[in-house]
Tab-separated table of C-alpha atoms in Angstrom:
chain	number	residue	atom	x	y	z
A	22	MET	CA	-22.230	-5.988	-48.103
A	23	ALA	CA	-19.464	-3.397	-48.355
A	24	ARG	CA	-21.984	-0.602	-47.861
A	25	SER	CA	-23.504	-2.250	-44.794
A	26	THR	CA	-20.155	-2.800	-43.049
A	27	GLN	CA	-18.782	0.675	-43.704
A	28	PRO	CA	-21.040	2.539	-41.217
A	29	SER	CA	-20.344	-0.099	-38.566
A	30	PHE	CA	-16.602	0.267	-39.089
A	31	GLY	CA	-16.844	4.044	-38.841
A	32	THR	CA	-18.963	3.828	-35.680
A	33	GLY	CA	-16.384	1.511	-34.099
A	34	LYS	CA	-13.579	3.962	-34.814
A	35	LEU	CA	-15.649	6.810	-33.406
A	36	MET	CA	-16.434	4.894	-30.226
A	37	ARG	CA	-12.785	3.969	-29.794
A	38	ALA	CA	-11.715	7.583	-30.253
A	39	ALA	CA	-14.301	8.708	-27.685
A	40	LEU	CA	-13.109	6.035	-25.241
A	41	TYR	CA	-9.481	7.101	-25.597
A	42	ALA	CA	-10.478	10.746	-25.149
A	43	VAL	CA	-12.273	9.936	-21.886
A	44	LEU	CA	-9.350	7.830	-20.637
A	45	ILE	CA	-6.867	10.596	-21.451
A	46	LEU	CA	-9.082	13.112	-19.660
A	47	PHE	CA	-9.193	10.944	-16.529
A	48	ALA	CA	-5.432	10.332	-16.719
A	49	VAL	CA	-4.747	14.069	-16.901
A	50	TYR	CA	-7.143	14.676	-14.014
A	51	TYR	CA	-5.439	12.150	-11.748
A	52	LEU	CA	-1.878	13.029	-12.775
A	53	LEU	CA	-2.351	16.778	-12.417
A	54	PRO	CA	-1.649	16.881	-8.631
A	55	LEU	CA	1.562	14.887	-9.159
A	56	PHE	CA	2.601	17.299	-11.916
A	57	VAL	CA	1.968	20.298	-9.639
A	58	MET	CA	4.005	18.749	-6.815
A	59	LEU	CA	6.924	17.807	-9.060
A	60	VAL	CA	7.074	21.145	-10.869
A	61	ASN	CA	6.844	23.274	-7.748
A	62	SER	CA	9.303	21.107	-5.820
A	63	VAL	CA	12.105	22.292	-8.136
A	64	LYS	CA	11.159	25.991	-8.074
A	65	THR	CA	12.498	28.684	-5.818
A	66	LEU	CA	10.193	29.972	-3.109
A	67	ASP	CA	10.032	33.442	-4.695
A	68	GLU	CA	8.875	31.924	-7.979
A	69	ILE	CA	6.098	29.996	-6.245
A	70	ARG	CA	4.954	33.139	-4.435
A	71	GLY	CA	4.767	34.882	-7.800
A	72	GLY	CA	1.837	32.638	-8.747
A	73	ASN	CA	1.178	30.398	-11.737
A	74	MET	CA	1.902	27.090	-10.043
A	75	MET	CA	1.169	25.241	-13.274
A	76	SER	CA	4.111	26.727	-15.172
A	77	LEU	CA	7.490	25.069	-15.602
A	78	PRO	CA	10.288	26.409	-13.358
A	79	GLU	CA	12.247	29.412	-14.601
A	80	VAL	CA	15.149	28.467	-12.321
A	81	PHE	CA	15.599	24.733	-11.726
A	82	THR	CA	16.852	23.836	-8.235
A	83	ILE	CA	17.066	20.674	-6.141
A	84	GLU	CA	17.610	22.617	-2.932
A	85	PRO	CA	14.007	21.988	-1.747
A	86	TRP	CA	14.604	18.226	-2.086
A	87	LEU	CA	17.815	18.410	-0.089
A	88	ASN	CA	16.098	20.484	2.594
A	89	ALA	CA	13.127	18.120	2.777
A	90	TRP	CA	15.382	15.082	3.069
A	91	SER	CA	18.012	16.232	5.543
A	92	ARG	CA	17.572	19.830	6.756
A	93	ALA	CA	13.869	20.593	7.279
A	94	GLN	CA	12.787	21.504	10.797
A	95	ILE	CA	10.328	18.822	11.924
A	96	GLY	CA	11.119	18.335	15.596
A	97	VAL	CA	13.720	19.875	17.859
A	98	GLU	CA	16.571	19.129	15.457
A	99	PRO	CA	16.610	20.055	11.729
A	100	THR	CA	16.874	16.430	10.602
A	101	GLY	CA	14.578	16.482	7.588
A	102	LEU	CA	12.446	13.487	6.666
A	103	SER	CA	15.251	10.941	6.335
A	104	PRO	CA	15.050	9.496	9.905
A	105	TYR	CA	11.289	9.058	9.569
A	106	PHE	CA	11.668	7.467	6.144
A	107	ILE	CA	13.880	4.859	7.813
A	108	ASN	CA	11.276	4.453	10.570
A	109	SER	CA	8.635	3.702	7.955
A	110	ILE	CA	10.880	1.137	6.257
A	111	MET	CA	11.549	-0.562	9.600
A	112	MET	CA	7.814	-0.656	10.237
A	113	VAL	CA	6.552	-1.647	6.789
A	114	VAL	CA	8.955	-4.473	5.899
A	115	PRO	CA	8.340	-6.728	8.934
A	116	ALA	CA	4.628	-5.872	9.089
A	117	VAL	CA	4.118	-6.830	5.439
A	118	ALA	CA	6.228	-9.991	5.740
A	119	ILE	CA	4.543	-11.225	8.929
A	120	SER	CA	0.973	-10.444	7.851
A	121	THR	CA	1.543	-12.069	4.452
A	122	ALA	CA	3.041	-15.221	5.984
A	123	LEU	CA	0.263	-15.539	8.567
A	124	GLY	CA	-2.397	-14.880	5.915
A	125	ALA	CA	-0.935	-17.619	3.729
A	126	MET	CA	-0.992	-20.125	6.570
A	127	ASN	CA	-4.514	-19.130	7.567
A	128	GLY	CA	-5.730	-19.497	3.988
A	129	TYR	CA	-4.051	-22.903	3.784
A	130	VAL	CA	-5.643	-24.157	6.987
A	131	LEU	CA	-9.104	-22.786	6.175
A	132	THR	CA	-9.207	-24.483	2.753
A	133	LYS	CA	-7.084	-27.655	2.905
A	134	TRP	CA	-7.102	-28.621	6.589
A	135	ARG	CA	-10.749	-28.098	7.413
A	136	PHE	CA	-11.941	-28.454	11.014
A	137	PRO	CA	-15.235	-27.942	12.856
A	138	GLY	CA	-16.050	-24.237	13.047
A	139	ASP	CA	-13.646	-23.159	10.303
A	140	LYS	CA	-16.372	-21.217	8.508
A	141	ILE	CA	-17.230	-19.349	11.691
A	142	ILE	CA	-13.605	-18.409	12.239
A	143	PHE	CA	-13.259	-17.263	8.632
A	144	GLY	CA	-16.456	-15.226	8.980
A	145	LEU	CA	-15.093	-13.496	12.082
A	146	MET	CA	-11.810	-12.718	10.323
A	147	LEU	CA	-13.749	-11.414	7.336
A	148	PHE	CA	-15.792	-9.247	9.682
A	149	ALA	CA	-12.544	-7.753	10.976
A	150	CYS	CA	-11.913	-6.279	7.515
A	151	PHE	CA	-14.874	-3.942	8.005
A	152	ILE	CA	-13.972	-2.636	11.464
A	153	PRO	CA	-13.101	1.093	11.215
A	154	PHE	CA	-9.666	2.226	12.352
A	155	GLN	CA	-11.081	4.472	15.062
A	156	ILE	CA	-12.808	1.631	16.920
A	157	VAL	CA	-9.572	-0.234	17.669
A	158	LEU	CA	-7.569	2.774	18.927
A	159	ILE	CA	-8.355	2.540	22.635
A	160	PRO	CA	-8.256	-1.305	22.910
A	161	MET	CA	-5.010	-1.430	20.932
A	162	ALA	CA	-3.466	1.333	23.048
A	163	ARG	CA	-4.234	-0.649	26.203
A	164	VAL	CA	-2.796	-3.852	24.749
A	165	LEU	CA	0.405	-2.104	23.649
A	166	GLY	CA	0.760	-0.557	27.104
A	167	MET	CA	0.222	-3.896	28.845
A	168	ILE	CA	2.934	-5.670	26.836
A	169	GLY	CA	5.317	-2.719	27.067
A	170	ILE	CA	5.757	-1.768	23.404
A	171	ALA	CA	3.681	1.425	23.295
A	172	GLY	CA	5.367	4.197	21.328
A	173	THR	CA	7.785	1.843	19.570
A	174	THR	CA	8.255	0.601	16.032
A	175	SER	CA	7.520	-2.935	17.251
A	176	GLY	CA	4.174	-1.728	18.534
A	177	LEU	CA	3.307	-0.237	15.149
A	178	VAL	CA	4.306	-3.499	13.458
A	179	LEU	CA	1.970	-5.444	15.747
A	180	VAL	CA	-0.903	-3.027	15.107
A	181	HIS	CA	-0.590	-3.303	11.327
A	182	VAL	CA	-0.173	-7.085	11.410
A	183	VAL	CA	-3.311	-7.528	13.496
A	184	TYR	CA	-5.375	-5.102	11.448
A	185	GLY	CA	-4.201	-6.468	8.097
A	186	LEU	CA	-4.548	-10.152	8.973
A	187	GLY	CA	-8.195	-10.266	7.942
A	188	PHE	CA	-7.378	-8.999	4.448
A	189	THR	CA	-4.389	-11.280	3.895
A	190	THR	CA	-6.368	-14.296	5.106
A	191	LEU	CA	-9.200	-13.411	2.728
A	192	PHE	CA	-6.832	-13.145	-0.238
A	193	PHE	CA	-5.051	-16.438	0.385
A	194	ARG	CA	-8.178	-18.333	1.395
A	195	ASN	CA	-9.951	-17.455	-1.856
A	196	TYR	CA	-6.833	-18.243	-3.885
A	197	TYR	CA	-6.243	-21.621	-2.253
A	198	ALA	CA	-9.935	-22.527	-2.526
A	199	ALA	CA	-9.431	-22.904	-6.299
A	200	PHE	CA	-6.353	-25.085	-5.808
A	201	PRO	CA	-7.005	-28.784	-6.669
A	202	ASP	CA	-7.634	-30.880	-3.574
A	203	GLU	CA	-6.288	-33.933	-5.391
A	204	LEU	CA	-2.725	-32.591	-5.156
A	205	ILE	CA	-3.069	-32.165	-1.403
A	206	LYS	CA	-4.466	-35.685	-1.010
A	207	ALA	CA	-1.664	-37.109	-3.153
A	208	ALA	CA	0.921	-35.313	-1.001
A	209	LYS	CA	-0.641	-36.760	2.156
A	210	MET	CA	-0.565	-40.239	0.658
A	211	ASP	CA	3.152	-39.757	-0.086
A	212	GLY	CA	3.752	-38.942	3.580
A	213	ALA	CA	3.906	-35.174	3.367
A	214	GLY	CA	2.775	-33.447	6.547
A	215	PHE	CA	1.304	-30.046	7.222
A	216	TRP	CA	4.430	-27.938	6.672
A	217	ARG	CA	5.857	-29.937	3.808
A	218	THR	CA	2.607	-29.769	1.865
A	219	PHE	CA	2.438	-26.041	2.440
A	220	THR	CA	6.055	-25.218	1.577
A	221	ARG	CA	6.523	-27.684	-1.299
A	222	ILE	CA	3.149	-27.531	-3.074
A	223	LEU	CA	1.016	-24.498	-2.241
A	224	LEU	CA	3.614	-21.836	-1.489
A	225	PRO	CA	5.600	-22.219	-4.760
A	226	SER	CA	2.327	-21.734	-6.666
A	227	SER	CA	1.304	-18.655	-4.693
A	228	GLY	CA	3.381	-16.048	-6.537
A	229	PRO	CA	0.465	-14.032	-7.979
A	230	ILE	CA	-1.454	-13.791	-4.707
A	231	ILE	CA	1.700	-13.006	-2.739
A	232	VAL	CA	2.284	-10.028	-5.039
A	233	VAL	CA	-1.300	-8.868	-4.519
A	234	THR	CA	-1.015	-9.164	-0.753
A	235	VAL	CA	2.370	-7.454	-0.545
A	236	ILE	CA	1.223	-4.502	-2.668
A	237	TRP	CA	-2.015	-4.180	-0.693
A	238	GLN	CA	-0.328	-4.312	2.694
A	239	PHE	CA	2.630	-2.153	1.685
A	240	THR	CA	0.348	0.585	0.357
A	241	ASN	CA	-1.982	0.568	3.357
A	242	ILE	CA	0.772	0.488	5.962
A	243	TRP	CA	3.029	3.036	4.291
A	244	ASN	CA	0.183	5.520	3.751
A	245	ASP	CA	-1.310	5.065	7.214
A	246	PHE	CA	-1.492	8.193	9.329
A	247	LEU	CA	-3.952	7.439	12.130
A	248	PHE	CA	-2.089	4.521	13.726
A	249	GLY	CA	1.234	6.340	13.397
A	250	ALA	CA	-0.125	9.482	15.021
A	251	SER	CA	-1.842	7.479	17.784
A	252	PHE	CA	0.741	4.850	18.730
A	253	ALA	CA	4.150	6.214	17.710
A	254	ASP	CA	6.579	8.153	19.860
A	255	PHE	CA	8.801	10.856	18.400
A	256	ASP	CA	11.633	8.381	17.843
A	257	SER	CA	9.360	5.892	16.029
A	258	MET	CA	7.292	8.391	14.063
A	259	PRO	CA	6.566	7.198	10.486
A	260	MET	CA	6.958	9.257	7.335
A	261	THR	CA	3.330	10.344	7.019
A	262	VAL	CA	3.206	11.812	10.528
A	263	ALA	CA	6.521	13.594	10.036
A	264	LEU	CA	5.288	15.055	6.743
A	265	ASN	CA	2.159	16.325	8.464
A	266	ASN	CA	4.300	17.970	11.154
A	267	LEU	CA	6.474	19.558	8.470
A	268	VAL	CA	3.536	20.997	6.551
A	269	SER	CA	1.582	22.028	9.657
A	270	SER	CA	4.478	23.805	11.321
A	271	SER	CA	3.395	27.243	12.555
A	272	THR	CA	6.892	28.658	13.045
A	273	GLY	CA	9.163	30.247	10.460
A	274	VAL	CA	8.539	30.738	6.755
A	275	LYS	CA	6.187	28.426	4.868
A	276	GLU	CA	8.534	26.773	2.396
A	277	TYR	CA	6.018	25.411	-0.067
A	278	ASN	CA	8.657	24.004	-2.382
A	279	VAL	CA	10.059	21.959	0.514
A	280	HIS	CA	6.539	20.783	1.363
A	281	PHE	CA	5.974	19.625	-2.216
A	282	ALA	CA	9.309	17.811	-2.271
A	283	GLY	CA	8.493	16.120	1.034
A	284	ALA	CA	5.095	15.006	-0.271
A	285	VAL	CA	6.728	13.436	-3.342
A	286	LEU	CA	9.321	11.699	-1.154
A	287	ALA	CA	6.539	10.279	1.017
A	288	ALA	CA	4.618	9.011	-2.021
A	289	LEU	CA	7.662	7.724	-3.922
A	290	PRO	CA	7.852	4.171	-2.441
A	291	THR	CA	4.229	3.343	-3.243
A	292	LEU	CA	4.596	4.827	-6.732
A	293	ILE	CA	7.658	2.658	-7.353
A	294	VAL	CA	5.864	-0.452	-6.087
A	295	TYR	CA	2.909	0.116	-8.410
A	296	VAL	CA	5.042	0.992	-11.431
A	297	VAL	CA	7.278	-2.065	-10.977
A	298	SER	CA	4.672	-4.646	-10.036
A	299	GLY	CA	1.314	-3.150	-11.032
A	300	ARG	CA	0.763	-5.638	-13.849
A	301	TYR	CA	1.414	-8.535	-11.463
A	302	PHE	CA	-1.191	-7.052	-9.123
A	303	VAL	CA	-3.834	-7.296	-11.853
A	304	ARG	CA	-2.715	-10.833	-12.727
A	305	GLY	CA	-2.978	-11.867	-9.092
A	306	LEU	CA	-6.489	-10.487	-8.804
A	307	MET	CA	-7.527	-12.329	-11.933
A	308	ALA	CA	-5.927	-15.514	-10.602
A	309	GLY	CA	-8.372	-15.726	-7.727
A	310	ALA	CA	-7.849	-12.989	-5.161
A	311	VAL	CA	-11.384	-11.708	-5.520
A	312	LYS	CA	-13.063	-15.053	-6.045
A	313	GLY	CA	-14.686	-17.281	-3.493
């Protein structure tokens, strides 16, 4: 028996070593761009022009980060990316909060307060998840112009709430579909109405799917470029559009170290969100976000 198990044990170790080697290779492949951006963002411009972008900096400097944040020439004034970072925060926070709250209520209604035609409505909302960004540009521009919020942060919030509502509804609907109906019936028998049942029973149990929805919406809205470039004015321009203007500037010297620092600053919020709550994202998906 010992002889028969030895080859199997050795094969298992070999397979595990091969698996780890492949995973490390993929990790290096995906982390390499981040390494290049970080390393070159703390180099002097002369050192970058000398080549070998993969090497560690000979002279460490944070001047490119300071320039990218507060002194880079993006518009008329050398304001850096800081005003546009604030614009993105003012856009992302309400858009994520509103779309998550509406998605939770939609999921609640579509699973626990059924009505004639609810499946048709859910199907239409699910269909909205597959509509390309480009198709909604002209209709959304007309709507924003009609209600007088074109070129404003409020307009961008509305655009992202409307476009993300299909996804948030899908997440919460599938999560609540696995929730026991007996608890809802018991709450109704105890006199709990629509809002009390939602706020006292379902919402306190929705932590995992709320995390999934917040991460999904935060990432999509923060990284969006098309809606920001199409619907924002200069005063409401989000971070991604400002970074594009910084990198694409055709005047002056190309400060590549400042560009790298700006790219890291633009990616930093989403990186922090995934590092802090990435494990909860996986738990939320396993708890029912992709079921149904």
